[in-house]
Tab-separated table of C-alpha atoms in Angstrom:
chain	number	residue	atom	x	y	z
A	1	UNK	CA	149.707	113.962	106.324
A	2	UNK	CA	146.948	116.096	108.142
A	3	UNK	CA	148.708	119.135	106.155
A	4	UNK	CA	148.571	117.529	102.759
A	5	UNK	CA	144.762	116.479	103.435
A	6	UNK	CA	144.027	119.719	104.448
A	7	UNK	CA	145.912	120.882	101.088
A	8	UNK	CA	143.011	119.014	99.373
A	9	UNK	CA	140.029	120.721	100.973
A	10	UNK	CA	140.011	123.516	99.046
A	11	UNK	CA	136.783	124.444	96.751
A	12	UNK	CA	133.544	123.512	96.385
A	13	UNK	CA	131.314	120.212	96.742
A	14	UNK	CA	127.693	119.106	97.285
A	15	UNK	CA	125.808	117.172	99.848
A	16	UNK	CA	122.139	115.717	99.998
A	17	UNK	CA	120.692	117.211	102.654
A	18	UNK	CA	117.950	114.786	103.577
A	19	UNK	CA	114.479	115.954	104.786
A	20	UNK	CA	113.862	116.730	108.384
A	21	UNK	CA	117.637	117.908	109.032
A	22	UNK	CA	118.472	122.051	109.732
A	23	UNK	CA	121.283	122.599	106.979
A	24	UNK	CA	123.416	124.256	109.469
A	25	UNK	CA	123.166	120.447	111.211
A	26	UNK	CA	124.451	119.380	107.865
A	27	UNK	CA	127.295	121.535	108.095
A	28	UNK	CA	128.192	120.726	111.384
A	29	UNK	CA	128.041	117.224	110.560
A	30	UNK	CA	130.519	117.835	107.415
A	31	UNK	CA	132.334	119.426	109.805
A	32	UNK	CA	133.218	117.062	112.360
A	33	UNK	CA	133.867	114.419	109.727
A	34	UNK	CA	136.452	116.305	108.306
A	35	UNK	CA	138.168	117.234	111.682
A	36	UNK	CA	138.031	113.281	112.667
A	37	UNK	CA	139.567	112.562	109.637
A	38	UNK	CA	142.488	114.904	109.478
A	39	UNK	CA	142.925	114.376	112.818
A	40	UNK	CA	143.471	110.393	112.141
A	41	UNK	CA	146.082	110.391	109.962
A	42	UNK	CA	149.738	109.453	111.184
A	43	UNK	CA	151.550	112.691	113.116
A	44	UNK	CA	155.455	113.190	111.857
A	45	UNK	CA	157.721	111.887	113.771
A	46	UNK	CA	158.516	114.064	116.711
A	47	UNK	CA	161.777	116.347	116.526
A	48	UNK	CA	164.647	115.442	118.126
A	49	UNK	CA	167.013	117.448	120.800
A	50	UNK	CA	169.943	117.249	122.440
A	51	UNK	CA	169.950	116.621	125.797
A	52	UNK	CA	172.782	115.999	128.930
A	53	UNK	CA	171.825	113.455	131.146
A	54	UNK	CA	173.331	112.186	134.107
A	55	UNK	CA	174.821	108.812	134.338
A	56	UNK	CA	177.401	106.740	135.333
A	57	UNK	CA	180.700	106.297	133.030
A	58	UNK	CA	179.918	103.222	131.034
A	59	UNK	CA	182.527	100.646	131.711
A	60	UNK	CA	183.845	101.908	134.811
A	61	UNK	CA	183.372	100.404	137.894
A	62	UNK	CA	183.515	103.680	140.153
A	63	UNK	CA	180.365	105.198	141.093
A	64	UNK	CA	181.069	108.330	140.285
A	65	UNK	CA	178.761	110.020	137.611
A	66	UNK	CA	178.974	112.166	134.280
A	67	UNK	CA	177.213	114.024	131.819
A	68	UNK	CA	176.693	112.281	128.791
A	69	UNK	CA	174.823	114.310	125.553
A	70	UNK	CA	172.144	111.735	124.772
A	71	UNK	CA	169.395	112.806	121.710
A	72	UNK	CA	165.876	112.153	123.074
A	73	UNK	CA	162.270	112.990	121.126
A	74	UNK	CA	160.588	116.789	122.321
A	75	UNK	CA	157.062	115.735	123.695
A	76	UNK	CA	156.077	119.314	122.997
A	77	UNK	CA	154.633	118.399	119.885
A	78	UNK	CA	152.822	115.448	120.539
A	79	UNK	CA	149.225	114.606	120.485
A	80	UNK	CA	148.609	113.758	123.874
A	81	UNK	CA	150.366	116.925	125.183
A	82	UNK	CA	149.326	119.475	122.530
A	83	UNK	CA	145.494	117.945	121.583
A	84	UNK	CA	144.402	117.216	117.862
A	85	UNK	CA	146.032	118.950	115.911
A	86	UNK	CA	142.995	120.736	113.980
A	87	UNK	CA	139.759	121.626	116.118
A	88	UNK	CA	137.670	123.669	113.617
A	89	UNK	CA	137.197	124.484	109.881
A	90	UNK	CA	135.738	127.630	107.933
A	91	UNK	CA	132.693	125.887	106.050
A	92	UNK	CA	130.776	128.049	103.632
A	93	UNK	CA	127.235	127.136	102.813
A	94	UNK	CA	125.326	128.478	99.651
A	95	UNK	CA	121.900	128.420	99.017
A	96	UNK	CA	120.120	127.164	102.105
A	97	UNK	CA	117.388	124.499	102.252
A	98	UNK	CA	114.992	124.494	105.211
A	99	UNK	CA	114.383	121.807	107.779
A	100	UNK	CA	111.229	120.292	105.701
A	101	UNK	CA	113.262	120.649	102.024
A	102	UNK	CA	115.918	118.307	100.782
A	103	UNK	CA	118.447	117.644	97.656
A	104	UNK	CA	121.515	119.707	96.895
A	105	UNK	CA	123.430	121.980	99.441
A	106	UNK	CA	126.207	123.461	98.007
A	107	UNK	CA	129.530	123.942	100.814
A	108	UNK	CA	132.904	125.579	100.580
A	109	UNK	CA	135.789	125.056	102.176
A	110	UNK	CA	139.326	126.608	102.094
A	111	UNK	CA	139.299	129.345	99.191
A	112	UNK	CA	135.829	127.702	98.103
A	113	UNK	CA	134.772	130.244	100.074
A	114	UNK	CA	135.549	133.037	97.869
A	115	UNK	CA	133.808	131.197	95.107
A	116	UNK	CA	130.813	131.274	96.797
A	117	UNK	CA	130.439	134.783	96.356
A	118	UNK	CA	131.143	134.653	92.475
A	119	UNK	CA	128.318	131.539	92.621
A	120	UNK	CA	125.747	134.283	94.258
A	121	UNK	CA	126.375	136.758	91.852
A	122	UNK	CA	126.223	134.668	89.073
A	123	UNK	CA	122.278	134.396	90.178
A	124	UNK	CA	122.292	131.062	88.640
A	125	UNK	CA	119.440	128.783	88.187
A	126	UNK	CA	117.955	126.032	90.540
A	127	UNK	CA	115.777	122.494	89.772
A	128	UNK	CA	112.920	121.718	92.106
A	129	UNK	CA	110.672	118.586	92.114
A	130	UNK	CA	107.890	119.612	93.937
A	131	UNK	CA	104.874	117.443	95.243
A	132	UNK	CA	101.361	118.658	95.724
A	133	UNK	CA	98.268	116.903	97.387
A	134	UNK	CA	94.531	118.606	95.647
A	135	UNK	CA	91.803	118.610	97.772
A	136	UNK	CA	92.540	120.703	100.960
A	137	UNK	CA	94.216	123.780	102.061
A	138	UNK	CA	96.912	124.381	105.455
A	139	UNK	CA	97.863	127.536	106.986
A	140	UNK	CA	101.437	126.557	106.721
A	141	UNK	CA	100.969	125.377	102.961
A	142	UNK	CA	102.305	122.023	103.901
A	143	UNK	CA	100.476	118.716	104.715
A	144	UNK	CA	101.009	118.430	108.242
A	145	UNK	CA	99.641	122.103	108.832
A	146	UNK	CA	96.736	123.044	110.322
A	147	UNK	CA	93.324	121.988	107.827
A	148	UNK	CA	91.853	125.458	107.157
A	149	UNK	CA	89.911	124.014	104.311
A	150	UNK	CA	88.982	121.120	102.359
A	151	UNK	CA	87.231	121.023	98.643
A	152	UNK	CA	86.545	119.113	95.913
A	153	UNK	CA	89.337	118.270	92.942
A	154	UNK	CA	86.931	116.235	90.506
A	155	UNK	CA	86.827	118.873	87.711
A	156	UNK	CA	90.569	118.968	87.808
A	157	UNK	CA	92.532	118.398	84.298
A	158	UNK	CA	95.843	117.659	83.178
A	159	UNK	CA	95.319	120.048	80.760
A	160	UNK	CA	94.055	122.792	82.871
A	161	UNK	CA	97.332	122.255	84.830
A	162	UNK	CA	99.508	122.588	81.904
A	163	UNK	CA	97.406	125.856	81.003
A	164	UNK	CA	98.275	127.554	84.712
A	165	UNK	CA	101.885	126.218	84.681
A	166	UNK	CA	102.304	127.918	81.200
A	167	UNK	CA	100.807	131.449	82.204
A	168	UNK	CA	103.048	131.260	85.184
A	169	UNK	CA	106.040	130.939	82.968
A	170	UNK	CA	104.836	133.466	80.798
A	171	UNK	CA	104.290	136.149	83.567
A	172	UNK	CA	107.723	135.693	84.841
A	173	UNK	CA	109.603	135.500	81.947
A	174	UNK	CA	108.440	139.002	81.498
A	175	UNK	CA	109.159	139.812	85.442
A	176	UNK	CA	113.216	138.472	84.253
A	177	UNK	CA	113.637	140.798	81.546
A	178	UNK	CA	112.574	143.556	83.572
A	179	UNK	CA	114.780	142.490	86.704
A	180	UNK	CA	118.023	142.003	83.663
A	181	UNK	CA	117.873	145.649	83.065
A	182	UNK	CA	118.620	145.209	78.979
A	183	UNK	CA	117.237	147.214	76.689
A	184	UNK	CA	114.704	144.917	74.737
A	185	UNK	CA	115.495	146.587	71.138
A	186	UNK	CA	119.451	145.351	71.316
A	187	UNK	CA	120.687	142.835	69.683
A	188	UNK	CA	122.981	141.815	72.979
A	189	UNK	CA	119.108	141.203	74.357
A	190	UNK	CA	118.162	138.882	71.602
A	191	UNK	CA	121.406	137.010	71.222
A	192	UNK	CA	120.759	136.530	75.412
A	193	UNK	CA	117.196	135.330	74.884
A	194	UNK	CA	117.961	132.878	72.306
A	195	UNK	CA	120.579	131.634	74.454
A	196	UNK	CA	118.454	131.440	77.488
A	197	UNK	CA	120.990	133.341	79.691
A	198	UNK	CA	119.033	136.504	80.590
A	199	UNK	CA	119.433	136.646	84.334
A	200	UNK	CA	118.927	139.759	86.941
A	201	UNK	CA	121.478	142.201	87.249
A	202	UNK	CA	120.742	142.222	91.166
A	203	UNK	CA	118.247	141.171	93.643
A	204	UNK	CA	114.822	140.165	92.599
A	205	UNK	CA	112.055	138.235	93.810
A	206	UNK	CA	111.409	134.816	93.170
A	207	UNK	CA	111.611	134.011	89.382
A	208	UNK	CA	110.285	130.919	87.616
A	209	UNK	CA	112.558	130.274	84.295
A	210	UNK	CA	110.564	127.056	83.541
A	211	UNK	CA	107.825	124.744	85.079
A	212	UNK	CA	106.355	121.596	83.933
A	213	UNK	CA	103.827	118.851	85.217
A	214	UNK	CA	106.117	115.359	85.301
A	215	UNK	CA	103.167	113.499	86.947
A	216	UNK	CA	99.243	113.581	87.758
A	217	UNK	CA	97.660	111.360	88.884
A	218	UNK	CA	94.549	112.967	91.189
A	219	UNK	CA	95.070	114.415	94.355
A	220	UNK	CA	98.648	114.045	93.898
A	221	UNK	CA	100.764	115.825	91.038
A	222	UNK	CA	104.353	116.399	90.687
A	223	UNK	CA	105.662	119.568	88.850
A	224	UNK	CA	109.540	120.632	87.974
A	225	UNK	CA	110.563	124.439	88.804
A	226	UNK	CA	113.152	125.770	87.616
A	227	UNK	CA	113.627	129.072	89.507
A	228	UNK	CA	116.365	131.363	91.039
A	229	UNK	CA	116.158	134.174	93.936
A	230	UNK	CA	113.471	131.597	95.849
A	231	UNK	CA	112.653	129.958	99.020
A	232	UNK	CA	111.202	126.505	100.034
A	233	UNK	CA	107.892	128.438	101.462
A	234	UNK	CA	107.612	130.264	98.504
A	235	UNK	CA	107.531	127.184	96.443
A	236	UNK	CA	104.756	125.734	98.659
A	237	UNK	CA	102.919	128.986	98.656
A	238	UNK	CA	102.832	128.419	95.022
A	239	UNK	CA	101.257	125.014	94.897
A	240	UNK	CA	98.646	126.731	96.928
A	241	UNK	CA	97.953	129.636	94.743
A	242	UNK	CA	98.086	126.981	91.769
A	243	UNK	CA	95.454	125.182	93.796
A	244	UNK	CA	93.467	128.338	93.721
A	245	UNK	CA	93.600	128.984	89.724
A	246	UNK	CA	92.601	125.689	89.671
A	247	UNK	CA	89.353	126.503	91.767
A	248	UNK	CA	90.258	124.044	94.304
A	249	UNK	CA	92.666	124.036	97.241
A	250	UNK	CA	96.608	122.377	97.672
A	251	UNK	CA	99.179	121.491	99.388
A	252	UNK	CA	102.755	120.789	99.126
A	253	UNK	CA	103.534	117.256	100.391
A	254	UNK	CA	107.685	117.612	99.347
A	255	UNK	CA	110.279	119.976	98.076
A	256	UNK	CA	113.018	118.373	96.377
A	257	UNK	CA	116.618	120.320	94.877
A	258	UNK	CA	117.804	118.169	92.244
A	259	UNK	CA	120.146	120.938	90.762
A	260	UNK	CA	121.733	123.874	92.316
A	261	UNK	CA	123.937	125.847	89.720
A	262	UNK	CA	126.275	123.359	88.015
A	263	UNK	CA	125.572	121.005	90.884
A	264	UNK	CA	123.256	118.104	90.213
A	265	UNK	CA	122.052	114.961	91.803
A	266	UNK	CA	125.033	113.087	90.960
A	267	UNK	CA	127.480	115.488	92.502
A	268	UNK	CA	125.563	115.562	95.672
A	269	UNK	CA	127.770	112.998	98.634
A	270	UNK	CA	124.956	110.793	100.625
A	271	UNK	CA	125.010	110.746	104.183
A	272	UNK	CA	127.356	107.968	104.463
A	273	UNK	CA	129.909	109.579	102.598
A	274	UNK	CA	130.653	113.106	104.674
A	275	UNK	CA	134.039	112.019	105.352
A	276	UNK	CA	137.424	113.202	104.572
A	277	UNK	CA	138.259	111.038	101.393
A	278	UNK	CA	134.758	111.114	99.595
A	279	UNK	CA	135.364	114.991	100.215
A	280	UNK	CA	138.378	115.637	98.800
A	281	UNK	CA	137.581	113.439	95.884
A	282	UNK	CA	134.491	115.778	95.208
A	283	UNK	CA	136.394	118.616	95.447
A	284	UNK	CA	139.065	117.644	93.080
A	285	UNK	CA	136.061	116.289	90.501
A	286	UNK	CA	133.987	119.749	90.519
A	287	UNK	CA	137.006	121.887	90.196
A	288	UNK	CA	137.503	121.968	86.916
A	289	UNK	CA	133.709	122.458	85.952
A	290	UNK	CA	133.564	125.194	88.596
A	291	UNK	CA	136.225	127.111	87.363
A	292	UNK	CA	135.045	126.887	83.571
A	293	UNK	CA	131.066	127.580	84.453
A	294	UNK	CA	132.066	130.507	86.577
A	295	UNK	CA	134.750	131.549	83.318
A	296	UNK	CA	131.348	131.570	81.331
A	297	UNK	CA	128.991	133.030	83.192
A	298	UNK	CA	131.968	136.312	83.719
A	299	UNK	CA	132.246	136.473	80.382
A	300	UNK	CA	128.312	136.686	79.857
A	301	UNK	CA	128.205	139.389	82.556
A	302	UNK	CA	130.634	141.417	81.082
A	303	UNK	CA	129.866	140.988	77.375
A	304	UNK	CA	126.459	141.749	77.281
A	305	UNK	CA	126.017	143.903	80.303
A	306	UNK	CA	123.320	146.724	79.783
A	307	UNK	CA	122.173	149.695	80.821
A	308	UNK	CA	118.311	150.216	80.761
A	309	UNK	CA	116.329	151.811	78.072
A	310	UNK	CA	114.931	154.894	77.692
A	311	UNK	CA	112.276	154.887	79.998
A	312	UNK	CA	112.707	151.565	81.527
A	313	UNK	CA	111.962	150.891	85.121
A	314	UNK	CA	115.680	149.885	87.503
A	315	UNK	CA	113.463	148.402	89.855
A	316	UNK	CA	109.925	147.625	91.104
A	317	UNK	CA	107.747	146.290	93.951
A	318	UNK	CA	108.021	142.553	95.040
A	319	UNK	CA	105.021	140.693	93.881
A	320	UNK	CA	101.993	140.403	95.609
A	321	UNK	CA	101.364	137.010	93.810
A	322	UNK	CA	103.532	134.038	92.264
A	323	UNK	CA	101.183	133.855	89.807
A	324	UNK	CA	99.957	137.278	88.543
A	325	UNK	CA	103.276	138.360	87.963
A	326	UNK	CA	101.975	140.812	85.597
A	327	UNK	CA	100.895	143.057	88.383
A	328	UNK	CA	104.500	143.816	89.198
A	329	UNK	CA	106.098	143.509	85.809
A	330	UNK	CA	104.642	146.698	84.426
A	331	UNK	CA	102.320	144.859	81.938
């Protein structure tokens, strides 16, 4: 039974990683659930050998004693002698959240692992909801920082928000077809672009495919990121600097990954289900979508892979700003 569950564990699945936990807590939590349970399930039988004991001939009243071949179970094998039968497990993690962060964390286990590396260089996409607080400033960028400054938010618009959320979007849409390395005048480039699947050939900075404001309601706002190649801190060092175009100050009350690849909310197990059976069930459920959005995203790759134009830069410094990403991008 252990070997047939262990059979099962074999691809990938998601977790919500709730805030305030390290995710490499996470995975050792995931961990040890899937050891008890493996471990619980019934052991075979125990094999049987021959053995000659020493006895007294049944039915005879002498004393005098014999060998008799008697088949007895080989305690070689069993738990209590040999221990659990499986003490650790190869976990992969993918893109990591920090302590403060939560949502979707992607793990691997068994030849999941191996898909993990075709998931990193498929440089896929990733949802944020992000919460920001107007009115003062932290040297850590997060509310329970140390105040460095506080200032008014009165003037403050909706609109004006939309109007720095768009130029951001703007600036590194630019930044991403310079980091894809296609030659603009293609038509492989425009059949890409219109099907929103231009992506970096390697490496980049943090880029922002699409933000939007989903609530404001003064201090507080709420924005959705969609971004790839990021961190947590980077996404809080951009409410900041949106703080700043605003000519005010923020900070980031919550970070929040509702999508990671073809991982979404839905897919991600809650706490109370890291065990064996919710587990393999995930497994089994994502596998086929894996497979097929990894299938796609191969094909892309190889189909419309480019090399640069005449001209055209292979690479370029990291930005200096999330905003002005126009002062990297060679604009």
């Amino acid at each position: 039974m252990g070997s047939s569950g262990l059979a099962r564990l074999q691809g990938l699945f998601a977790v919500y990683k709730p805030p305030g936990m390290k995710w490499l807590h996470a995975r050792e939590t995931v961990e040890l659930q899937l050891l008890k349970g493996l471990n619980a399930a019934k052991p075979p039988a125990p094999e049987q050998r021959v053995r000659f004991l020493l006895g007294p001939v049944e039915g005879s009243e002498e004393k005098k004693l014999t060998l008799t071949a008697t088949s007895v179970p080989t305690l070689t094998t069993h738990r209590l002698v040999r221990g659990p039968a499986f003490t650790s497990l190869k976990i992969g993690v993918g893109h990591h959240l920090d302590a403060r962060a939560s949502g979707v964390l992607v793990l691997a286990v068994g030849h999941g692992l191996r898909l993990l590396t075709d998931v990193y260089d498929a440089h896929l996409t990733k949802d944020y909801t992000v919460r920001g607080l107007l009115g003062k400033a932290t040297d850590s960028f997060c509310e329970d920082g140390r105040l460095i400054e506080k200032t008014t938010y009165d003037h403050v618009t909706r609109e004006m928000l939309d109007r720095i959320l768009a130029r951001i979007q703007g600036s590194h849409q630019k930044a991403l077809v310079m980091y894809s390395n296609l030659d603009l005048k293609s038509q492989e480039a425009y059949e890409m672009a219109v099907q929103g699947v231009i992506r970096p050939m390697n490496k980049s900075p943090m880029l922002i495919t699409g933000t939007r404001c989903l609530h404001f309601a003064p201090p507080e706002f709420l924005l959705e990121v969609q971004c790839m190649h990021e961190t947590q801190q980077q996404l809080r060092k951009l409410v900041h600097e949106i703080g700043l175009e605003l000519k005010t100050a923020a900070v980031c009350t919550q970070v929040r990954r509702t999508r990671d690849g073809f991982f979404r909310l839905d897919d991600a197990l809650l706490r109370t289900q890291w065990n064996l059976h919710s587990i393999q069930g995930a497994i089994q459920s994502a596998a086929p979508r894996v497979a097929a959005e990894l299938e796609r995203n191969l094909r892309l790759r190889l189909g419309h892979q480019q090399l640069p134009s005449a001209g055209q830069p292979w690479g370029s410094k990291d930005p200096s700003s999330t905003v002005e990403v126009e002062s990297y991008s060679g604009q």
